[in-house]
Coordinates of C-alpha atoms in Angstrom, one line a residue:
M82 CA 0.0 0.0 0.0
A83 CA 2.8 2.4 0.8
L84 CA 4.7 1.8 -2.5
G85 CA 1.5 1.9 -4.6
D86 CA 2.2 1.8 -8.3
R87 CA 6.0 1.9 -7.7
L88 CA 5.9 -1.9 -7.8
P89 CA 4.7 -4.2 -10.6
P90 CA 1.6 -6.4 -9.8
L91 CA 2.6 -9.0 -7.2
R92 CA 0.9 -12.3 -6.5
E93 CA -0.3 -12.8 -3.0
H94 CA 0.8 -16.0 -1.3
P95 CA -1.2 -16.4 1.8
A96 CA 0.4 -18.2 4.8
P97 CA -1.3 -21.4 5.7
L98 CA -3.6 -21.2 8.7
H99 CA -2.0 -24.4 10.2
T100 CA 1.7 -23.8 10.6
D101 CA 4.4 -26.2 11.7
P102 CA 5.5 -25.2 15.2
R103 CA 9.1 -26.2 14.4
R104 CA 9.1 -23.4 11.7
R105 CA 9.9 -19.9 13.0
T106 CA 7.9 -18.0 10.6
W107 CA 5.5 -15.1 11.1
S108 CA 1.8 -14.8 10.3
D109 CA -0.7 -12.4 11.7
I110 CA -3.3 -15.3 11.9
G111 CA -2.6 -18.8 13.1
Y112 CA -4.5 -21.8 14.3
R113 CA -3.5 -24.8 16.4
E114 CA -5.2 -27.5 18.4
E115 CA -4.6 -29.2 21.8
G116 CA -7.0 -32.1 22.4
Q117 CA -10.5 -30.7 22.4
T118 CA -9.5 -27.0 22.2
G119 CA -8.7 -24.9 19.2
F120 CA -6.7 -21.7 19.4
L121 CA -7.2 -19.0 16.7
G122 CA -4.7 -16.4 17.4
F123 CA -4.3 -13.1 15.6
S124 CA -2.0 -10.1 15.9
F125 CA -2.7 -7.0 13.7
P126 CA -0.4 -3.9 14.0
G127 CA -1.7 -1.5 16.7
G128 CA -4.7 -3.7 17.2
A129 CA -6.5 -2.1 14.3
M130 CA -8.5 -4.4 11.9
S131 CA -9.0 -3.2 8.3
T132 CA -11.7 -4.6 6.0
A133 CA -9.2 -7.2 4.7
H134 CA -8.1 -8.1 8.2
C135 CA -11.8 -8.7 9.3
R136 CA -12.4 -10.8 6.2
R137 CA -9.4 -12.9 6.6
L138 CA -9.9 -13.5 10.3
L139 CA -13.6 -14.4 9.5
N140 CA -12.4 -17.0 7.0
A141 CA -10.0 -18.4 9.5
Y142 CA -12.7 -18.5 12.2
R143 CA -15.0 -20.5 9.9
I144 CA -12.2 -23.0 9.3
A145 CA -11.7 -23.2 12.9
C146 CA -15.3 -23.8 13.6
A147 CA -15.2 -26.7 11.1
R148 CA -12.8 -28.6 13.4
P149 CA -14.1 -31.1 16.0
T150 CA -13.4 -29.1 19.1
A151 CA -15.4 -28.3 22.2
V152 CA -13.7 -25.0 23.0
L153 CA -12.4 -22.4 20.7
V154 CA -10.1 -19.6 22.0
L155 CA -9.9 -16.4 20.1
G156 CA -6.8 -14.3 20.7
G157 CA -4.6 -15.4 23.6
G158 CA -1.4 -13.8 22.7
R159 CA 0.5 -11.1 24.8
D160 CA -0.2 -8.5 22.2
L161 CA -3.2 -6.1 21.9
F162 CA -6.5 -7.9 21.3
S163 CA -8.2 -5.4 19.0
H164 CA -9.1 -1.8 18.6
G165 CA -11.8 -2.3 16.0
M166 CA -11.8 -0.5 12.6
H167 CA -8.5 0.6 11.1
L168 CA -8.8 4.3 11.1
G169 CA -5.4 4.7 9.2
I170 CA -6.6 2.6 6.3
I171 CA -9.9 4.6 6.2
E172 CA -8.1 7.9 6.3
A173 CA -5.7 6.9 3.4
A174 CA -8.6 5.6 1.3
A175 CA -9.8 7.4 -1.8
D176 CA -13.2 7.6 -0.4
P177 CA -13.0 7.4 3.5
A178 CA -16.8 7.3 3.9
E179 CA -17.1 4.2 1.7
E180 CA -14.1 2.5 3.3
S181 CA -15.6 3.2 6.7
W182 CA -18.8 1.5 5.7
A183 CA -16.9 -1.5 4.2
N184 CA -14.8 -1.8 7.4
A185 CA -17.9 -1.6 9.6
N186 CA -19.8 -4.3 7.7
A187 CA -16.7 -6.6 7.7
L188 CA -16.5 -6.2 11.5
Y189 CA -20.1 -6.9 11.9
D190 CA -19.8 -10.0 9.8
L191 CA -16.9 -11.3 12.1
V192 CA -18.8 -10.5 15.4
E193 CA -22.0 -12.1 14.0
A194 CA -20.1 -15.3 13.4
V195 CA -19.0 -15.4 16.9
L196 CA -22.4 -14.6 18.3
T197 CA -24.0 -17.4 16.3
T198 CA -21.5 -20.1 17.1
T199 CA -23.7 -22.6 19.1
D200 CA -21.8 -25.9 18.7
R201 CA -18.9 -25.1 21.0
L202 CA -17.9 -22.7 23.6
V203 CA -16.0 -19.6 22.4
V204 CA -13.5 -17.9 24.7
S205 CA -12.0 -14.4 24.0
A206 CA -8.5 -14.3 25.6
L207 CA -7.3 -10.7 26.0
G208 CA -3.6 -10.6 26.7
G209 CA -3.6 -6.9 26.0
N210 CA -5.9 -4.0 25.6
A211 CA -9.2 -3.9 23.7
A212 CA -11.3 -1.0 22.6
A213 CA -14.3 0.0 20.4
G214 CA -15.4 -2.6 18.0
G215 CA -12.5 -4.8 19.2
A216 CA -14.0 -4.9 22.7
M217 CA -17.4 -5.8 21.2
L218 CA -15.7 -8.7 19.3
A219 CA -14.4 -9.9 22.7
F220 CA -17.7 -9.5 24.4
A221 CA -19.5 -11.7 21.7
A222 CA -17.8 -14.8 23.1
D223 CA -19.2 -17.0 25.8
E224 CA -16.5 -16.2 28.2
V225 CA -13.9 -13.4 28.3
W226 CA -10.6 -13.9 30.0
C227 CA -8.5 -10.8 30.5
R228 CA -4.9 -10.5 31.7
S229 CA -5.0 -8.4 34.9
G230 CA -2.8 -5.7 33.3
A231 CA -5.1 -5.0 30.3
V232 CA -7.2 -2.0 29.8
L233 CA -10.7 -2.0 28.1
N234 CA -12.4 1.0 26.4
P235 CA -15.8 -0.4 25.5
H236 CA -17.1 2.7 23.7
H237 CA -16.8 4.5 20.4
R238 CA -18.1 8.0 21.2
L239 CA -14.6 9.6 21.4
M240 CA -14.6 8.9 17.7
G241 CA -18.0 10.4 17.0
L242 CA -19.7 7.1 16.7
D243 CA -22.5 5.4 18.6
V244 CA -22.3 1.8 19.8
C245 CA -21.4 -0.6 17.0
A246 CA -20.6 -4.2 16.3
Y247 CA -23.8 -5.5 18.1
G248 CA -22.9 -3.5 21.2
T249 CA -26.5 -2.8 21.9
Y250 CA -27.0 -6.6 22.2
T251 CA -23.8 -7.6 23.9
L252 CA -23.3 -4.9 26.5
P253 CA -26.8 -5.0 28.1
R254 CA -26.6 -8.9 27.9
R255 CA -23.4 -8.9 30.0
A256 CA -23.7 -5.9 32.3
G257 CA -27.3 -4.8 32.2
T258 CA -29.0 -1.9 30.4
G259 CA -28.1 0.8 33.0
V260 CA -24.4 -0.2 33.1
A261 CA -24.3 -0.3 29.3
E262 CA -25.7 3.1 29.0
R263 CA -23.3 4.6 31.5
L264 CA -20.2 3.0 29.9
T265 CA -21.1 4.5 26.5
A266 CA -22.0 7.8 27.9
E267 CA -19.1 8.3 30.3
V268 CA -16.5 6.9 27.8
L269 CA -13.9 6.1 30.4
P270 CA -11.4 3.2 30.4
L271 CA -11.8 0.2 32.6
S272 CA -9.2 -1.9 34.3
A273 CA -9.5 -5.6 33.9
E274 CA -10.7 -5.9 37.5
A275 CA -13.3 -3.2 37.1
A276 CA -14.6 -4.9 34.0
H277 CA -14.7 -8.2 35.8
R278 CA -16.9 -6.6 38.6
L279 CA -19.3 -5.2 35.9
G280 CA -19.7 -8.6 34.3
L281 CA -18.0 -7.6 31.1
V282 CA -15.1 -10.0 31.9
D283 CA -15.6 -13.5 33.3
R284 CA -12.0 -14.2 34.5
T285 CA -8.9 -12.1 35.2
V286 CA -5.6 -13.8 34.8
P287 CA -2.8 -12.4 37.0
C288 CA 0.3 -13.1 35.0
A289 CA 3.1 -11.5 33.1
P290 CA 2.3 -10.8 29.4
Q291 CA 4.6 -13.6 28.2
A292 CA 2.9 -16.1 30.4
F293 CA -0.6 -15.4 29.3
A294 CA -0.6 -17.7 26.3
A295 CA 0.4 -20.8 28.4
E296 CA -2.0 -19.9 31.2
T297 CA -4.8 -19.5 28.7
A298 CA -4.0 -22.9 27.2
R299 CA -4.1 -24.5 30.6
L300 CA -7.4 -22.9 31.5
A301 CA -9.0 -23.8 28.1
A302 CA -7.9 -27.5 28.5
R303 CA -9.6 -27.6 31.8
L304 CA -12.8 -26.0 30.5
A305 CA -12.9 -28.5 27.6
A306 CA -12.6 -31.5 30.0
L307 CA -15.3 -30.4 32.3
P308 CA -18.4 -32.6 32.2
A309 CA -20.6 -29.6 32.3
T310 CA -19.2 -28.1 29.1
S311 CA -21.5 -30.2 26.9
A312 CA -24.5 -29.1 28.8
R313 CA -23.5 -25.5 28.5
I314 CA -23.2 -25.8 24.8
A315 CA -26.7 -27.2 24.6
A316 CA -28.0 -24.4 26.8
K317 CA -26.1 -21.9 24.8
K318 CA -28.0 -23.0 21.6
A319 CA -31.3 -22.7 23.4
Q320 CA -30.6 -19.2 24.8
R321 CA -29.5 -18.0 21.3
D322 CA -32.8 -19.3 19.9
R323 CA -34.8 -17.5 22.5
D324 CA -32.9 -14.3 21.9
E325 CA -33.5 -14.5 18.2
A326 CA -37.1 -15.0 18.7
E327 CA -37.3 -11.9 21.0
R328 CA -35.3 -9.7 18.7
P329 CA -33.3 -10.9 15.6
L330 CA -29.6 -10.0 15.4
A331 CA -30.4 -8.6 12.0
A332 CA -32.6 -5.9 13.8
Y333 CA -29.7 -4.9 16.1
R334 CA -27.4 -4.7 13.1
E335 CA -29.8 -2.7 10.9
A336 CA -30.5 -0.2 13.7
E337 CA -26.8 0.4 14.5
L338 CA -25.6 0.5 10.9
A339 CA -28.4 2.9 9.9
R340 CA -26.9 5.5 12.3
M341 CA -23.3 4.8 11.3
R342 CA -24.2 5.1 7.6
Q343 CA -25.6 8.6 8.3
I344 CA -22.4 9.6 10.1
F345 CA -20.1 8.2 7.4
R346 CA -22.0 10.0 4.6
D347 CA -22.2 13.3 6.4
P348 CA -18.9 15.2 5.6
H349 CA -19.6 17.6 8.5
A350 CA -20.0 14.8 11.1
P351 CA -17.5 15.0 14.0
Y352 CA -16.3 11.5 13.1
H353 CA -14.3 12.7 10.0
A354 CA -12.5 15.4 11.9
L355 CA -11.9 13.2 15.0
R356 CA -10.6 10.4 12.8
R357 CA -8.2 12.7 10.9
A358 CA -6.9 14.2 14.2
F359 CA -6.3 10.7 15.5
V360 CA -4.5 9.4 12.5
H361 CA -2.3 12.5 12.2
K362 CA -1.7 12.7 15.9
Q363 CA -3.0 16.2 16.4
P364 CA -3.0 17.1 20.0
P365 CA -6.2 18.2 21.6
T366 CA -6.6 21.9 22.4
A367 CA -8.6 21.5 25.6
T368 CA -9.5 19.0 28.1
P369 CA -12.1 16.7 26.7
P370 CA -15.5 17.1 28.4
H371 CA -15.6 13.5 29.4
L372 CA -12.5 14.0 31.4
A373 CA -13.4 17.4 32.9
R374 CA -15.4 15.7 35.7
T375 CA -12.6 13.5 37.0
V376 CA -10.0 13.8 39.7
P377 CA -6.4 12.6 39.4
G378 CA -6.4 8.8 39.5
R379 CA -10.1 7.9 39.7
Y380 CA -13.4 8.9 38.4
T381 CA -15.5 10.2 41.3
A382 CA -19.1 9.3 40.2
P383 CA -20.4 5.9 41.3
L384 CA -21.1 3.4 38.6
P385 CA -24.1 0.9 39.1
Y386 CA -23.4 -2.6 38.2
R387 CA -25.3 -5.9 38.0
R388 CA -23.5 -9.2 37.9
K389 CA -24.7 -12.2 35.9
D390 CA -26.1 -13.7 39.1
G391 CA -28.3 -10.7 39.5
V392 CA -26.4 -9.0 42.4
E393 CA -26.5 -5.3 42.1
G394 CA -24.2 -2.7 43.6
M395 CA -22.3 0.5 43.2
M396 CA -18.6 1.0 42.3
E397 CA -16.3 3.6 41.0
A398 CA -15.0 3.3 37.4
D399 CA -11.3 2.7 37.6
T400 CA -9.4 5.1 35.3
R401 CA -5.9 4.5 36.6

């Protein structure tokens, strides 16, 4: 992309999804199996996923789902998990609005594939940070395991966008409607522990970054061997059927994308200026409004939470 027409046409030789562990070669997507567990790893520069990244990862995900495993781990490396759409690729496109639309739809296709996987348990393993659409990808899984040092930004509003990538479905499902609304309105970061207390994360893993992959593999093997896993898979399919009958995923997608399409097509929408400033590293000229209400170290207003077991309480959103 950088060299453009300075190079003659080059054939693409995609790396195989299954790689020999004895070969020290690099690929941004890879798959391996250990017993009843599959591991689909990916590592994109800066955590951003372009249209092509999303489509390639979706293809790899479908291949992984064709394997006879009980548990599929998505992510799992020490790197960033995902930050959603690739704003750099969008900014460099001949038509940023159209590329934004293509990137958003490719991300929706990927998240939808995770949400509709009903024949196995899917685990999102976050060794590093996740934000925006990348956080929504993580929340689409049955379980979210997060290294204790990771930070989550489960919102898009700082880029002038509303909730996307089925966030209106996954956030309330995990944390309740009230917490989902507060998260998207306050647009503050969450530590792994804070996300766990809110129900967005199912397990925090206290380990060094380089130890996360091995710890994830150990936990996944134990999950696949549990007698209750088969029952959970059956219950998962029944719950997905009930959710679909109540409101189809297509309805969530249509409502979210309708708003995003309006934003993309409006050249005066804040999204375009915010994206440009982010890509070109333009410093802010004033304290952002969402940070003006904080004190050093911690946000002062209480944040309601409701765990999956129905327990409700109040906590402070950790911004350290």
